[in-house]
Short mmCIF file of C-alpha atoms and ligand atoms in Angstrom, two decimals:
data_model
loop_
_atom_site.label_atom_id
_atom_site.label_comp_id
_atom_site.label_asym_id
_atom_site.label_seq_id
_atom_site.Cartn_x
_atom_site.Cartn_y
_atom_site.Cartn_z
CA UNK F 1 78.72 103.77 115.86
CA UNK F 2 77.68 101.77 112.94
CA UNK F 3 81.45 101.40 111.94
CA UNK F 4 82.23 100.44 115.56
CA UNK F 5 79.31 97.58 115.43
CA UNK F 6 80.94 96.43 112.01
CA UNK F 7 84.42 96.24 113.47
CA UNK F 8 83.44 94.35 116.19
CA UNK F 9 81.06 92.06 114.43
CA UNK F 10 83.18 91.77 111.45
CA UNK F 11 85.89 89.79 113.19
CA UNK F 12 87.68 92.49 115.61
CA UNK F 13 86.85 90.04 118.55
CA UNK F 14 88.57 87.34 116.76
CA UNK F 15 91.76 89.05 116.64
CA UNK F 16 94.06 88.37 119.39
CA UNK F 17 96.52 91.20 118.90
CA UNK F 18 93.19 93.90 119.56
CA UNK F 19 92.48 91.71 123.01
CA UNK F 20 96.07 92.32 123.95
CA UNK F 21 96.33 95.82 123.23
CA UNK F 22 93.17 96.57 125.57
CA UNK F 23 94.84 94.39 128.23
CA UNK F 24 97.83 96.61 127.66
CA UNK F 25 96.12 99.74 128.16
CA UNK F 26 93.95 98.40 130.98
CA UNK F 27 97.04 97.48 132.77
CA UNK F 28 98.96 100.63 132.02
CA UNK F 29 96.23 102.61 133.30
CA UNK F 30 95.64 100.52 136.62
CA UNK F 31 99.41 100.51 137.32
CA UNK F 32 99.22 104.34 137.10
CA UNK F 33 96.62 104.37 139.35
CA UNK F 34 98.60 102.27 141.66
CA UNK F 35 101.36 104.75 141.68
CA UNK F 36 98.93 107.61 142.43
CA UNK F 37 97.54 105.67 145.26
CA UNK F 38 101.23 104.91 146.63
CA UNK F 39 102.27 108.74 146.18
CA UNK F 40 99.07 109.76 148.53
CA UNK F 41 100.19 107.00 151.01
CA UNK F 42 103.64 107.98 151.29
CA UNK F 43 102.62 111.81 151.49
CA UNK F 44 100.69 111.10 154.56
CA UNK F 45 103.91 110.17 156.37
CA UNK F 46 105.94 113.08 155.24
CA UNK F 47 106.58 115.41 158.47
CA UNK F 48 104.30 118.23 158.39
CA UNK F 49 101.75 116.78 156.01
CA UNK F 50 97.97 116.89 156.53
CA UNK F 51 97.45 114.21 153.66
CA UNK F 52 94.85 111.85 154.73
CA UNK F 53 95.83 108.00 154.97
CA UNK F 54 95.09 105.57 152.24
CA UNK F 55 96.12 102.06 152.32
CA UNK F 56 99.42 100.91 150.73
CA UNK F 57 98.57 99.40 147.33
CA UNK F 58 100.94 96.14 147.42
CA UNK F 59 101.10 95.67 143.38
CA UNK F 60 103.81 98.35 143.58
CA UNK F 61 106.08 95.79 144.59
CA UNK F 62 106.51 94.89 141.11
CA UNK F 63 108.69 97.55 140.57
CA UNK F 64 111.15 95.82 142.92
CA UNK F 65 112.25 93.18 140.40
CA UNK F 66 115.71 93.04 141.67
CA UNK F 67 114.91 92.72 145.12
CA UNK F 68 112.19 89.82 144.03
CA UNK F 69 115.48 88.11 142.51
CA UNK F 70 117.19 88.34 145.83
CA UNK F 71 114.21 87.12 147.47
CA UNK F 72 114.00 83.99 145.19
CA UNK F 73 117.46 83.34 146.46
CA UNK F 74 116.67 83.65 149.98
CA UNK F 75 113.47 81.46 149.52
CA UNK F 76 115.39 79.04 147.99
CA UNK F 77 118.54 78.38 150.14
CA UNK F 78 117.21 79.93 153.21
CA UNK F 79 113.80 78.51 153.18
CA UNK F 80 112.31 81.88 154.13
CA UNK F 81 109.93 84.10 152.01
CA UNK F 82 110.84 87.65 152.37
CA UNK F 83 107.65 89.08 154.28
CA UNK F 84 108.49 92.52 153.70
CA UNK F 85 107.77 92.85 150.33
CA UNK F 86 106.52 89.41 149.52
CA UNK F 87 104.46 90.40 146.22
CA UNK F 88 107.72 91.28 144.61
CA UNK F 89 108.58 87.65 144.70
CA UNK F 90 105.33 86.31 143.91
CA UNK F 91 105.20 88.86 140.93
CA UNK F 92 108.68 87.57 139.73
CA UNK F 93 107.66 84.19 140.18
CA UNK F 94 104.41 84.89 138.39
CA UNK F 95 106.24 86.52 135.38
CA UNK F 96 108.60 83.74 135.06
CA UNK F 97 105.80 81.12 134.89
CA UNK F 98 104.05 83.06 132.10
CA UNK F 99 107.28 82.97 130.22
CA UNK F 100 107.62 79.41 131.20
CA UNK F 101 104.55 78.53 129.31
CA UNK F 102 103.45 81.25 127.28
CA UNK F 103 106.64 82.86 125.74
CA UNK F 104 107.61 86.30 126.96
CA UNK F 105 103.71 87.37 127.22
CA UNK F 106 104.85 89.74 130.30
CA UNK F 107 106.34 91.81 127.89
CA UNK F 108 103.84 92.21 125.20
CA UNK F 109 100.69 91.82 127.26
CA UNK F 110 101.41 93.57 130.66
CA UNK F 111 104.88 95.41 130.85
CA UNK F 112 103.88 99.40 131.33
CA UNK F 113 107.26 99.94 129.71
CA UNK F 114 106.50 97.79 126.62
CA UNK F 115 103.37 99.49 126.15
CA UNK F 116 104.86 102.87 126.03
CA UNK F 117 107.49 101.57 123.86
CA UNK F 118 105.19 100.00 121.25
CA UNK F 119 102.98 103.55 121.36
CA UNK F 120 106.47 105.13 120.59
CA UNK F 121 107.31 103.14 117.75
CA UNK F 122 103.71 103.21 115.99
CA UNK F 123 103.67 107.28 116.48
CA UNK F 124 107.30 106.72 114.62
CA UNK F 125 105.86 104.87 112.01
CA UNK F 126 102.84 107.24 111.53
CA UNK F 127 104.87 110.40 111.34
CA UNK F 128 107.94 109.04 109.59
CA UNK F 129 106.12 106.28 107.37
CA UNK F 130 108.17 103.83 108.60
CA UNK F 131 110.53 102.51 111.35
CA UNK F 132 114.29 101.89 110.88
CA UNK F 133 116.23 98.63 111.73
CA UNK F 134 119.65 99.09 112.92
CA UNK F 135 122.44 97.42 110.89
CA UNK F 136 122.87 93.54 111.45
CA UNK F 137 126.42 93.84 112.26
CA UNK F 138 125.45 96.28 115.16
CA UNK F 139 122.04 94.80 116.15
CA UNK F 140 123.71 91.52 117.57
CA UNK F 141 126.39 92.99 119.81
CA UNK F 142 123.82 95.71 121.26
CA UNK F 143 121.14 92.98 121.72
CA UNK F 144 123.80 91.52 123.98
CA UNK F 145 123.98 94.21 126.28
CA UNK F 146 120.74 93.23 128.11
CA UNK F 147 122.26 89.74 128.61
CA UNK F 148 125.35 91.89 130.38
CA UNK F 149 123.18 93.50 132.56
CA UNK F 150 121.20 90.33 133.53
CA UNK F 151 124.60 88.67 134.14
CA UNK F 152 125.80 91.61 136.37
CA UNK F 153 122.41 91.37 138.67
CA UNK F 154 122.87 87.48 138.71
CA UNK F 155 126.37 87.37 139.27
CA UNK F 156 125.93 90.11 142.42
CA UNK F 157 122.81 88.67 143.58
CA UNK F 158 122.60 84.89 143.06
CA UNK F 159 126.10 84.13 143.13
CA UNK F 160 128.33 86.61 145.02
CA UNK F 161 125.88 87.26 147.85
CA UNK F 162 125.48 84.48 150.32
CA UNK F 163 121.79 83.64 151.46
CA UNK F 164 122.44 84.89 155.03
CA UNK F 165 123.67 88.53 153.48
CA UNK F 166 120.54 88.58 151.60
CA UNK F 167 118.50 87.68 154.65
CA UNK F 168 120.39 90.77 156.40
CA UNK F 169 120.00 93.21 153.92
CA UNK F 170 116.13 92.50 153.68
CA UNK F 171 116.10 93.22 157.56
CA UNK F 172 117.59 96.67 156.95
CA UNK F 173 115.11 99.99 156.73
CA UNK F 174 116.51 100.43 152.93
CA UNK F 175 114.93 97.43 151.87
CA UNK F 176 111.88 98.18 154.09
CA UNK F 177 111.26 101.54 151.97
CA UNK F 178 113.23 100.42 148.68
CA UNK F 179 109.48 101.27 147.43
CA UNK F 180 109.57 104.97 148.81
CA UNK F 181 112.84 105.40 147.28
CA UNK F 182 111.55 103.73 143.75
CA UNK F 183 108.87 106.15 143.75
CA UNK F 184 111.34 109.25 144.25
CA UNK F 185 113.38 107.86 141.60
CA UNK F 186 110.31 108.48 139.35
CA UNK F 187 109.21 111.60 140.68
CA UNK F 188 112.60 113.05 141.77
CA UNK F 189 114.84 111.60 138.94
CA UNK F 190 118.66 112.68 138.47
CA UNK F 191 120.08 114.11 135.61
CA UNK F 192 121.56 110.97 134.50
CA UNK F 193 118.40 109.51 134.62
CA UNK F 194 116.82 112.39 132.52
CA UNK F 195 119.31 111.75 130.02
CA UNK F 196 118.90 107.97 129.85
CA UNK F 197 114.92 108.40 129.44
CA UNK F 198 115.25 110.87 127.22
CA UNK F 199 117.92 109.21 124.46
CA UNK F 200 116.11 106.03 125.18
CA UNK F 201 112.36 107.45 124.23
CA UNK F 202 113.72 109.48 121.48
CA UNK F 203 115.17 106.05 119.96
CA UNK F 204 112.17 104.29 120.69
CA UNK F 205 109.91 106.31 118.09
CA UNK F 206 112.51 105.45 115.39
CA UNK F 207 113.29 101.78 116.16
CA UNK F 208 110.96 99.09 117.41
CA UNK F 209 110.99 98.47 120.92
CA UNK F 210 114.48 100.02 121.51
CA UNK F 211 114.81 99.43 125.24
CA UNK F 212 113.30 95.92 125.15
CA UNK F 213 115.31 95.01 122.51
CA UNK F 214 118.77 96.07 123.51
CA UNK F 215 118.84 97.14 127.37
CA UNK F 216 116.04 95.66 129.56
CA UNK F 217 117.62 92.45 131.66
CA UNK F 218 114.26 91.72 132.97
CA UNK F 219 113.27 90.98 129.39
CA UNK F 220 116.29 88.90 128.79
CA UNK F 221 115.90 86.79 131.71
CA UNK F 222 112.20 86.27 130.45
CA UNK F 223 113.45 85.57 127.08
CA UNK F 224 115.83 82.69 128.21
CA UNK F 225 113.10 80.84 130.25
CA UNK F 226 110.46 81.53 127.27
CA UNK F 227 112.56 78.95 125.38
CA UNK F 228 110.89 75.99 127.08
CA UNK F 229 107.63 77.56 126.31
CA UNK F 230 105.58 74.38 124.41
CA UNK F 231 103.48 77.40 123.14
CA UNK F 232 105.22 78.92 119.92
CA UNK F 233 104.24 80.43 116.48
CA UNK F 234 103.73 77.72 114.00
CA UNK F 235 103.19 78.22 110.30
CA UNK F 236 101.50 76.13 107.94
CA UNK F 237 103.62 75.58 105.22
CA UNK F 238 100.73 74.44 102.83
CA UNK F 239 98.76 77.34 103.31
CA UNK F 240 101.29 80.23 103.34
CA UNK F 241 101.79 81.92 100.20
CA UNK F 242 105.11 83.65 101.26
CA UNK F 243 104.20 87.22 101.24
CA UNK F 244 106.12 88.12 104.28
CA UNK F 245 103.56 90.13 106.00
CA UNK F 246 103.94 88.62 109.08
CA UNK F 247 107.44 89.47 109.37
CA UNK F 248 107.16 93.06 108.36
CA UNK F 249 104.56 93.00 111.13
CA UNK F 250 106.81 91.30 113.77
CA UNK F 251 107.56 93.86 116.24
CA UNK F 252 110.63 91.78 117.39
CA UNK F 253 111.82 91.61 113.70
CA UNK F 254 111.67 87.99 113.32
CA UNK F 255 112.03 86.22 109.89
CA UNK F 256 108.62 84.28 110.75
CA UNK F 257 107.98 83.36 107.00
CA UNK F 258 111.05 81.60 106.58
CA UNK F 259 110.36 79.50 109.94
CA UNK F 260 108.27 76.41 110.42
CA UNK F 261 108.26 77.29 114.15
CA UNK F 262 109.18 80.28 115.56
CA UNK F 263 111.78 79.41 118.20
CA UNK F 264 113.35 82.88 119.76
CA UNK F 265 114.16 84.33 122.89
CA UNK F 266 112.87 87.97 121.52
CA UNK F 267 109.45 86.54 120.70
CA UNK F 268 106.80 88.08 122.80
CA UNK F 269 103.59 85.94 122.14
CA UNK F 270 102.33 89.57 121.24
CA UNK F 271 100.06 87.59 118.16
CA UNK F 272 100.66 90.48 115.65
CA UNK F 273 101.86 88.07 112.85
CA UNK F 274 98.79 85.85 113.81
CA UNK F 275 96.55 88.64 112.83
CA UNK F 276 98.89 89.99 109.82
CA UNK F 277 98.74 86.70 108.08
CA UNK F 278 96.16 87.15 105.42
CA UNK F 279 95.59 83.31 104.93
CA UNK F 280 95.42 82.23 108.51
CA UNK F 281 98.55 80.38 108.20
CA UNK F 282 100.10 80.98 111.42
CA UNK F 283 99.16 79.76 115.08
CA UNK F 284 100.13 80.23 118.43
CA UNK F 285 100.21 76.76 119.90
CA UNK F 286 102.08 73.52 120.78
CA UNK F 287 103.00 70.40 119.00
CA UNK F 288 100.60 68.37 120.71
CA UNK F 289 97.07 69.29 119.61
CA UNK F 290 95.94 67.51 116.63
CA UNK F 291 93.77 70.56 115.28
CA UNK F 292 94.61 74.30 115.99
CA UNK F 293 93.28 75.27 119.52
CA UNK F 294 90.62 78.15 119.38
CA UNK F 295 92.58 81.81 119.27
CA UNK F 296 91.31 82.65 122.49
CA UNK F 297 93.26 80.25 124.16
CA UNK F 298 96.54 81.69 124.38
CA UNK F 299 95.38 85.06 125.64
CA UNK F 300 93.33 83.23 128.42
CA UNK F 301 96.46 81.33 129.32
CA UNK F 302 98.65 84.63 129.59
CA UNK F 303 95.84 86.19 131.76
CA UNK F 304 94.94 82.79 133.49
CA UNK F 305 98.79 82.64 134.74
CA UNK F 306 98.89 86.09 136.09
CA UNK F 307 95.22 86.18 137.89
CA UNK F 308 96.28 82.77 139.18
CA UNK F 309 99.90 83.75 140.59
CA UNK F 310 98.41 86.90 142.37
CA UNK F 311 95.63 84.52 143.88
CA UNK F 312 98.14 81.96 145.07
CA UNK F 313 100.16 84.60 146.57
CA UNK F 314 97.28 86.33 148.32
CA UNK F 315 95.66 83.15 149.44
CA UNK F 316 98.97 81.88 150.85
CA UNK F 317 99.69 85.04 153.12
CA UNK F 318 102.66 86.06 150.70
CA UNK F 319 101.18 89.32 149.48
CA UNK F 320 100.85 92.12 151.99
CA UNK F 321 104.00 93.41 153.88
CA UNK F 322 104.58 92.84 157.80
CA UNK F 323 105.46 96.53 158.10
CA UNK F 324 102.59 98.63 160.17
CA UNK F 325 101.57 101.98 160.49
CA UNK F 326 103.72 102.73 163.00
CA UNK F 327 106.90 101.36 160.86
CA UNK F 328 106.36 103.84 158.04
CA UNK F 329 105.52 106.66 160.26
CA UNK F 330 109.16 106.20 161.35
CA UNK F 331 111.09 105.03 158.42
CA UNK F 332 109.70 107.41 155.42
CA UNK F 333 110.53 110.86 157.21
CA UNK F 334 114.01 108.82 157.23
CA UNK F 335 113.79 107.94 153.31
CA UNK F 336 116.12 110.69 152.39
CA UNK F 337 118.99 109.78 154.34
CA UNK F 338 119.38 106.52 152.07
CA UNK F 339 121.05 107.32 148.56
CA UNK F 340 119.63 105.50 145.44
S1 SF4 A 1 106.81 86.27 116.02
FE1 SF4 A 1 104.69 87.15 116.35
S2 SF4 A 1 104.37 86.58 118.54
FE2 SF4 A 1 106.45 86.33 118.33
S3 SF4 A 1 107.13 88.54 118.72
FE3 SF4 A 1 106.86 88.18 116.28
S4 SF4 A 1 104.71 89.11 115.84
FE4 SF4 A 1 104.93 88.78 118.09
S1 SF4 A 2 101.88 86.38 106.34
FE1 SF4 A 2 100.93 84.15 106.47
S2 SF4 A 2 101.06 83.88 104.11
FE2 SF4 A 2 102.31 85.54 104.62
S3 SF4 A 2 104.50 84.75 104.76
FE3 SF4 A 2 103.42 85.11 106.81
S4 SF4 A 2 102.70 82.95 107.22
FE4 SF4 A 2 102.93 82.98 105.00
#
């Protein structure tokens, strides 16, 4: 008890990285609760089931980022905000806004895969005493993989598929119950899925954020947007002793001790380096402020954009699906007829 109080009183609350980890795990638990509720919702509509009805948790639309991207094109060029899974587009826009103002903070503050990846390399660090780095000559081409995947989705959805084709797709039963298909992707994974998850999980214990660094197209897109963020890690060269503790701690493996300003698509705004610096030589800030902003400003910005984005979606009537009970009653029993 005394230790806890000492930790809290002794500066833990001044360390934004600790706040980030609290947010990460609270968000992960909340996502798991959403998944559970959605599973109960779907179970009610399975033929022969006597499971009670629970309302559909709209937040599960966050698991439809590709649909959100398609919805973005439809909204932009067709002027129509997808009414079937509007929250998918609201969440996509919110996470893009987060990247635009607060680096790739979605990845290190909210993404459940990011949270589990971070937990995996930290466990690996304890078990093996260290994490490994992939050789530089291999690291660069591997980092390109996530951009290839992103390019593939951008080409198919944003370049090749006309807005009217997207509008037609979004009226199909497949899109209506794409969330149910996503659930079965997690609850009844194919052998290939299990292999991919197994291999990337194993590698995540050895290499920091293996999935995020090399394979995640969503993170790739947010990273590209984050270059425009006015907030960046800035190093005070006058107080820095070049001890390199920041660079050693950085989960994105960035050479912070050599930079005055960290300009990188890989920086997730995790603030680990800020906490690691023994001389308070690092800050997450803009070029504009005369004196360093208080440390709570950036965490507040991240959470503020998230809460603000979701609130705008809700208040503007672009959150809940227009599907009704009778639609689910008809569609969910058919979900097995659609392939992944
Ligand atoms: S530079 Fe700092 S904020 Fe950016 S990823 Fe590395 S440790 Fe996190
Ligand atoms: S941890 Fe701080 S003092 Fe050490 S190299 Fe990084 S910025 Fe400089």
